[in-house]
CSV table of C-alpha atoms and ligand atoms in Angstrom, one decimal:
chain,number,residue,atom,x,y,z
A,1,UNK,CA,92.9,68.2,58.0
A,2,UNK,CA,91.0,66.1,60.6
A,3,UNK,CA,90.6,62.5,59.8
A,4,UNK,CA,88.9,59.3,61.8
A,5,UNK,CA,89.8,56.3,60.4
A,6,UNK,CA,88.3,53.0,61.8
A,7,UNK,CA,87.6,54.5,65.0
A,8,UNK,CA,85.7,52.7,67.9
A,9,UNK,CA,84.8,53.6,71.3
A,10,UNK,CA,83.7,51.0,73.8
A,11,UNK,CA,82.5,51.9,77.3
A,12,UNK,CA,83.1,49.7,80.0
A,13,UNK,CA,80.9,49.9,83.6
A,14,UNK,CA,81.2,46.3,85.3
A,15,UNK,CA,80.7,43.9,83.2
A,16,UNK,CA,79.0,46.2,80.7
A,17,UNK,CA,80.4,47.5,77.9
A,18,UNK,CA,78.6,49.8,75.5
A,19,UNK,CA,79.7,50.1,72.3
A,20,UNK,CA,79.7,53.6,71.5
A,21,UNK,CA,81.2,54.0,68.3
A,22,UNK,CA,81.8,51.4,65.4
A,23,UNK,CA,84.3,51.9,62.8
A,24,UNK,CA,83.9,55.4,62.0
A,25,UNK,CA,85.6,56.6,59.3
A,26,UNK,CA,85.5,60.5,57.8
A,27,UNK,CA,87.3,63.6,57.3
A,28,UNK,CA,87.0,67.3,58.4
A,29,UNK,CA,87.9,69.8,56.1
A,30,UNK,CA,89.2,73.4,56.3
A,31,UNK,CA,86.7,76.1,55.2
A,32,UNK,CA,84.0,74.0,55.4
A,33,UNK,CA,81.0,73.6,58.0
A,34,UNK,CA,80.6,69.7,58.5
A,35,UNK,CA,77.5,68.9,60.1
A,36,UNK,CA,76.7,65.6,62.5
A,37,UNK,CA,73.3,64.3,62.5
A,38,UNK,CA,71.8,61.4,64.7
A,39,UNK,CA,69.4,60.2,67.3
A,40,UNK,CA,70.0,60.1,70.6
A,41,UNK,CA,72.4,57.8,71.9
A,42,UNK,CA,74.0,57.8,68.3
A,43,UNK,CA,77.1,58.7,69.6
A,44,UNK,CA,77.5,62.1,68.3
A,45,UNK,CA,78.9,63.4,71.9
A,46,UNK,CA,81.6,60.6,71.7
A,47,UNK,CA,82.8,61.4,68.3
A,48,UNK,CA,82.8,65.0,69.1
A,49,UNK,CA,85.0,64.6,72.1
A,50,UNK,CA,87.2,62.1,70.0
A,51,UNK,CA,87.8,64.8,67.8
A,52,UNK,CA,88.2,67.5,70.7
A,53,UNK,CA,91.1,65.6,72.2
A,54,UNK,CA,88.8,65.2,75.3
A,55,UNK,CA,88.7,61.3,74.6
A,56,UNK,CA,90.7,58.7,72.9
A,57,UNK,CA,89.5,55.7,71.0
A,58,UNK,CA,89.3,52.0,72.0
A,59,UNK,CA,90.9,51.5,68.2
A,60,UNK,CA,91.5,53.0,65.3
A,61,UNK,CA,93.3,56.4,64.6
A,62,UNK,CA,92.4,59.7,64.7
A,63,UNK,CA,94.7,62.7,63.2
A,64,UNK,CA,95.3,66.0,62.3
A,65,UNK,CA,97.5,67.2,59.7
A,66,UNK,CA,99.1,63.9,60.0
A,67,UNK,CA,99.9,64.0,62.9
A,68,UNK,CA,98.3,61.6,65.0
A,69,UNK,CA,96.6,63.1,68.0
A,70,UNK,CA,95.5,59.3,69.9
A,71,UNK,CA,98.7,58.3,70.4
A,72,UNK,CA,100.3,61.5,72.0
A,73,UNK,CA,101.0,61.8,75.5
A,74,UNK,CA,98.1,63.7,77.6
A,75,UNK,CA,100.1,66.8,77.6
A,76,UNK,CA,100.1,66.9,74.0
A,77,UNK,CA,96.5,66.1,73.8
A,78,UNK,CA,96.0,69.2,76.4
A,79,UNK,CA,98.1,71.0,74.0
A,80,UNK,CA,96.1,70.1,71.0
A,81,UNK,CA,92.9,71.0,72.9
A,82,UNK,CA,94.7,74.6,73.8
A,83,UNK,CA,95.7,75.6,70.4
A,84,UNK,CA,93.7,73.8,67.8
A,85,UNK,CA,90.5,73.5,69.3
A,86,UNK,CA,87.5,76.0,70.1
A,87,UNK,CA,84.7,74.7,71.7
A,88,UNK,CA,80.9,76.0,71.7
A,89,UNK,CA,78.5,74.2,73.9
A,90,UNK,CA,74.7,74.5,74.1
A,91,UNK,CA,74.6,76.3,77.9
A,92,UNK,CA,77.3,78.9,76.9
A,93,UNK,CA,79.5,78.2,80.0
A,94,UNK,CA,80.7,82.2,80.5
A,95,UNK,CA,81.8,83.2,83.3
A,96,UNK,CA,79.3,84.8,85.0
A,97,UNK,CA,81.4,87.7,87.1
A,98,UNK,CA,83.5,88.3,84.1
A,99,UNK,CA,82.0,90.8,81.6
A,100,UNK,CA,81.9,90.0,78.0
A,101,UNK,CA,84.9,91.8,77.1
A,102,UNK,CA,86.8,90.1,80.0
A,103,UNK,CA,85.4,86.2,79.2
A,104,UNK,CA,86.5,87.1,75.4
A,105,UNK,CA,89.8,88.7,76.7
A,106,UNK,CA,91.0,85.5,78.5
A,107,UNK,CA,91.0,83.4,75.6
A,108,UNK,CA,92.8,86.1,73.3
A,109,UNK,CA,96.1,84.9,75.2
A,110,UNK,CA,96.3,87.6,77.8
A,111,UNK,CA,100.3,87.8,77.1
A,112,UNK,CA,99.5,89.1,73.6
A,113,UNK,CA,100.0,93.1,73.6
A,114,UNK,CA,96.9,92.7,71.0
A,115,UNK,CA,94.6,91.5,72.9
A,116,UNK,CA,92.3,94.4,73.3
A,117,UNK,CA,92.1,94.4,69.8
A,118,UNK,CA,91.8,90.8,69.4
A,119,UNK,CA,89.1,90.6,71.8
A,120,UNK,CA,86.8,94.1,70.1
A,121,UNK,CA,87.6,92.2,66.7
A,122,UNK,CA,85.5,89.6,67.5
A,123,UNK,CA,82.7,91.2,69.8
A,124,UNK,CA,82.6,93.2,66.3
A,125,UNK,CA,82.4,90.5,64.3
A,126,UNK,CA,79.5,88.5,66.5
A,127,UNK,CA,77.4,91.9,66.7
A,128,UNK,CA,77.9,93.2,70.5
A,129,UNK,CA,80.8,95.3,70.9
A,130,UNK,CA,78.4,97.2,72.5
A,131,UNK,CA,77.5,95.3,75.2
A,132,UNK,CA,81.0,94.5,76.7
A,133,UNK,CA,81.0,96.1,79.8
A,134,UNK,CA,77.6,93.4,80.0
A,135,UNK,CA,77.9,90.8,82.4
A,136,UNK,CA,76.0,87.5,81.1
A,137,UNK,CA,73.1,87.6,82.9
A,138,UNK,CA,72.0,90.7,81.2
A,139,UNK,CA,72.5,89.0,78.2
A,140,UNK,CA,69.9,87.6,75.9
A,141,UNK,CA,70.5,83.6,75.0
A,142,UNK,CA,71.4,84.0,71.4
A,143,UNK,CA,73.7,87.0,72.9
A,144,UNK,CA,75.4,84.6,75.4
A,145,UNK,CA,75.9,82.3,72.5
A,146,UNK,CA,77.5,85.4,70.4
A,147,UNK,CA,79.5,86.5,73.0
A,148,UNK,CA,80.9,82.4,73.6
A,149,UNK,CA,81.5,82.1,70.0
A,150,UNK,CA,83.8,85.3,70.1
A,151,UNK,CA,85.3,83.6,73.0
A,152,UNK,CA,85.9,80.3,70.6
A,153,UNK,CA,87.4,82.2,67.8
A,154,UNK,CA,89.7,84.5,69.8
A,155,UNK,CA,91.8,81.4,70.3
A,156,UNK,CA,92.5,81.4,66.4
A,157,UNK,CA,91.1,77.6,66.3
A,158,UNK,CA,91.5,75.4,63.8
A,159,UNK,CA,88.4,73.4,64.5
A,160,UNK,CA,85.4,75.4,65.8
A,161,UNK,CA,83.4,72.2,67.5
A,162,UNK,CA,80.1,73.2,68.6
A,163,UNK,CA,78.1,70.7,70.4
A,164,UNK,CA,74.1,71.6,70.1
A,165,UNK,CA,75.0,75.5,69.6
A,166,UNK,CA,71.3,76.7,69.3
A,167,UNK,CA,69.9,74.0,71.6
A,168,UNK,CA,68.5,76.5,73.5
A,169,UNK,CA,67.7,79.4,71.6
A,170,UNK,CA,64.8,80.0,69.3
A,171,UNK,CA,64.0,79.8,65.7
A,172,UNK,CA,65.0,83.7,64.5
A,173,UNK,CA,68.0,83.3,67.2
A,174,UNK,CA,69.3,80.0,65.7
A,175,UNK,CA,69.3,81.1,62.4
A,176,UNK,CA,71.2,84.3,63.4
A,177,UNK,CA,73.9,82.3,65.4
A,178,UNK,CA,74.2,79.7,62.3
A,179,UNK,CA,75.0,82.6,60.2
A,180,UNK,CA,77.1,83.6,62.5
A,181,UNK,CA,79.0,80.1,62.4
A,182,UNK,CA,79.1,80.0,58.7
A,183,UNK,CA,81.4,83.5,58.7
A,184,UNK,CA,83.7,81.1,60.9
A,185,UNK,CA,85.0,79.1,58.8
A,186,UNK,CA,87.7,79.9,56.7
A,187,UNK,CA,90.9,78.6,54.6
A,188,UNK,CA,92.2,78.1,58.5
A,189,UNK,CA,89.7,77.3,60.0
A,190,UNK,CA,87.0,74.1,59.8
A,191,UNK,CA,83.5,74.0,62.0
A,192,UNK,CA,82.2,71.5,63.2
A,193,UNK,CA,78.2,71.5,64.3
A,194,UNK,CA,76.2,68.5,66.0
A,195,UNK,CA,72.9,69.7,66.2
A,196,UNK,CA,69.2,68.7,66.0
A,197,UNK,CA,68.1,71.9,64.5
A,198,UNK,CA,67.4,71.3,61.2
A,199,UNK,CA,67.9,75.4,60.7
A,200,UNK,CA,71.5,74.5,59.9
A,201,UNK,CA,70.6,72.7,56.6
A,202,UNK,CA,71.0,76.4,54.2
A,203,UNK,CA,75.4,76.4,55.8
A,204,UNK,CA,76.1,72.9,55.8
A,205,UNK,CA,78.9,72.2,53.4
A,206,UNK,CA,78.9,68.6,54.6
A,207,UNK,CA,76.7,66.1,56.5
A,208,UNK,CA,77.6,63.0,58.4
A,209,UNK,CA,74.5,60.8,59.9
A,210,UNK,CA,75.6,59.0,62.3
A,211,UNK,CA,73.4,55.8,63.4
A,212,UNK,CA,74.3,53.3,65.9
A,213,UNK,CA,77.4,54.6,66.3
A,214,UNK,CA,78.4,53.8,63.0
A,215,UNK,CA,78.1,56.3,59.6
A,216,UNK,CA,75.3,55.8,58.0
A,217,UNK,CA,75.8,58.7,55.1
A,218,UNK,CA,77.9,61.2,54.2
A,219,UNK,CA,76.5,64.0,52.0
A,220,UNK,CA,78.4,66.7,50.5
A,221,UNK,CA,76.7,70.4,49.8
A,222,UNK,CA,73.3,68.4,51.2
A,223,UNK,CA,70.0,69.8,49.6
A,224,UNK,CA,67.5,71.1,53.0
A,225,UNK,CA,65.9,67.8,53.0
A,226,UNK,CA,69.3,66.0,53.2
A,227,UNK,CA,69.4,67.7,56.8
A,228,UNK,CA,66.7,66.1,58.8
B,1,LIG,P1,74.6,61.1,71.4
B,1,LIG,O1,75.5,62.3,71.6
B,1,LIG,O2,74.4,60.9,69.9
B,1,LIG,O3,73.4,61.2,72.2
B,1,LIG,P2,76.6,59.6,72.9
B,1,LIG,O4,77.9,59.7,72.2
B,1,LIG,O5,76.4,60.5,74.1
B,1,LIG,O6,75.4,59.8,71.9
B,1,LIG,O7,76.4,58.1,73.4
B,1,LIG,C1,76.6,57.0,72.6
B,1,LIG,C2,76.3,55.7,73.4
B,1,LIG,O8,77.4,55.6,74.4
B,1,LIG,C3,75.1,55.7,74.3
B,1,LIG,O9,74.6,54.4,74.3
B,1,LIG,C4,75.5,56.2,75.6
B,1,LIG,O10,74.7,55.8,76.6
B,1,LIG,C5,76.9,55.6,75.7
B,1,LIG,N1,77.8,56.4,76.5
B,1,LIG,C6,78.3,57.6,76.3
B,1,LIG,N2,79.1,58.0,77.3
B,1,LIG,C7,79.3,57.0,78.1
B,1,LIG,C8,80.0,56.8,79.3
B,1,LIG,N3,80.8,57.7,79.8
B,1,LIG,N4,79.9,55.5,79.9
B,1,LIG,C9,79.1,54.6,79.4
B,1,LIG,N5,78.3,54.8,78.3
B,1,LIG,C10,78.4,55.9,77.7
B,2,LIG,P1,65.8,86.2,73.8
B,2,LIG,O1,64.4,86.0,73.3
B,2,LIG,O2,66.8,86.2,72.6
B,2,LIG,O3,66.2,85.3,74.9
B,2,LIG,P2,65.3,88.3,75.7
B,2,LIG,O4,63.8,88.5,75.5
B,2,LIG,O5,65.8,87.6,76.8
B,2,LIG,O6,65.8,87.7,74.3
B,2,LIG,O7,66.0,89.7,75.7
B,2,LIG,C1,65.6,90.7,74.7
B,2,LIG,C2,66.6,91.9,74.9
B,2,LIG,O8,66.7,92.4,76.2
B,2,LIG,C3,68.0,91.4,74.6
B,2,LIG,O9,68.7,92.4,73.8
B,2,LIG,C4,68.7,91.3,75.9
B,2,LIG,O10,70.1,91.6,75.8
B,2,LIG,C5,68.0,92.4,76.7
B,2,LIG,N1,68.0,91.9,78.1
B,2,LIG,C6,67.4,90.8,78.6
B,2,LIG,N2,67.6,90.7,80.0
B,2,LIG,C7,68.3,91.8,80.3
B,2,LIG,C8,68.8,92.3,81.6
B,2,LIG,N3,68.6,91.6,82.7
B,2,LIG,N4,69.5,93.4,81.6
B,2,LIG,C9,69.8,94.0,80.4
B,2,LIG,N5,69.3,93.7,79.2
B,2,LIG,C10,68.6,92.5,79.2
């Protein structure tokens, strides 16, 4: 549904220019969770805002369903970024004086009559209905990280992209928000995880290593080991 084909990034400060990304080339698929692995410096964060509409290559092409999402105008890549994308990030960005049910609520598309229900749905579905009259900072981490993933898929996305989703949480906490991530995806609905935790090996349908900014494997229903 979401390809990269010969894609390059270059960075440019003076005379410098860092080569971010080589000719990266791979596919995201529906109902799968794809994983990107890599060192520091790889460019994992580049090819993830590539795929987030938040960047555009130097070269190559990036689309989705055909339709190709480097060459549209910045109002369609701000559309694309609205309606297709979710985003998870490793410091939750909530709101903090907006209480769980109100930072879920916002991105349920307030217009929509459902929304209540859209909004419980999903604090159902991440485990803490209960706490939505909580404001974040009575919130555990893993909870925060529930509570933005609810946020994520209340949007409907097409592409769940989380960017170090457990970064800061601990082991029995990652694993619980991985599970969590797994449930995500759906005939709809791909996920997309960079990560360093390799926790994430027992849902990842799909692994890209990423090395120098170029792809070094990629390994389909990767045994644990394949993960590291
Ligand atoms: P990772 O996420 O794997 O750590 P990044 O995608 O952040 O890697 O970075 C890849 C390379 O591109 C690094 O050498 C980094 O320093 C460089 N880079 C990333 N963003 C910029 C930028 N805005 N300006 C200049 N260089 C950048
Ligand atoms: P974690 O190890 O996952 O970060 P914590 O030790 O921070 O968890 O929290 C344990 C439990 O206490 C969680 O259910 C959390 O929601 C609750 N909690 C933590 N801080 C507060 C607070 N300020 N007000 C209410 N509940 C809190």
């Amino acid at each position: 549904m979401l390809s990269l084909k010969h894609v390059s990034k270059s960075y440019q400060n003076g005379s410098e220019v860092t080569h971010a990304l080589n000719d990266v080339s791979f596919d995201i698929e529906s109902n799968q969770v794809t994983v990107i692995l890599g060192p520091s410096g790889s460019g994992k964060s580049t090819t993830l805002n590539i795929l987030g509409g938040m960047d555009r290559p130097t070269s190559g092409t990036v689309t989705y369903n055909n339709n190709f999402i480097n060459t549209e105008s910045d109002k369609q890549l701000t559309d694309y970024r609205k309606e297709i994308v979710g985003f998870v990030f490793q410091f939750y960005n909530l709101i903090s004086n907006l209480t769980v049910f109100e930072n879920v609520a916002i991105s349920a598309q307030l217009e929509n009559k459902k929304y209540r229900n859209i909004t419980e749905k999903y604090l159902q579905k991440v485990g803490l209905l209960k706490r939505k009259n909580n404001f974040p900072d009575q919130l555990s981490g893993g909870e925060m990280q529930r509570v933005s993933i609810a946020r994520a898929l209340a949007k409907s996305p097409k592409v769940l992209l989380c960017d170090e989703p457990t970064g800061a949480l601990d082991t029995e906490t990652s694993k619980r928000v991985f599970e969590i991530l797994k449930k995500s995806k759906s005939k709809d609905t791909a996920v997309v995880i960079v990560t360093h935790n390799p926790l994430v090996a027992p849902i990842a349908d799909r692994v890209i290593h990423i090395k120098d900014g170029r792809v070094d494997k990629i390994i389909d229903n990767p045994s644990p080991l394949e993960v590291e």
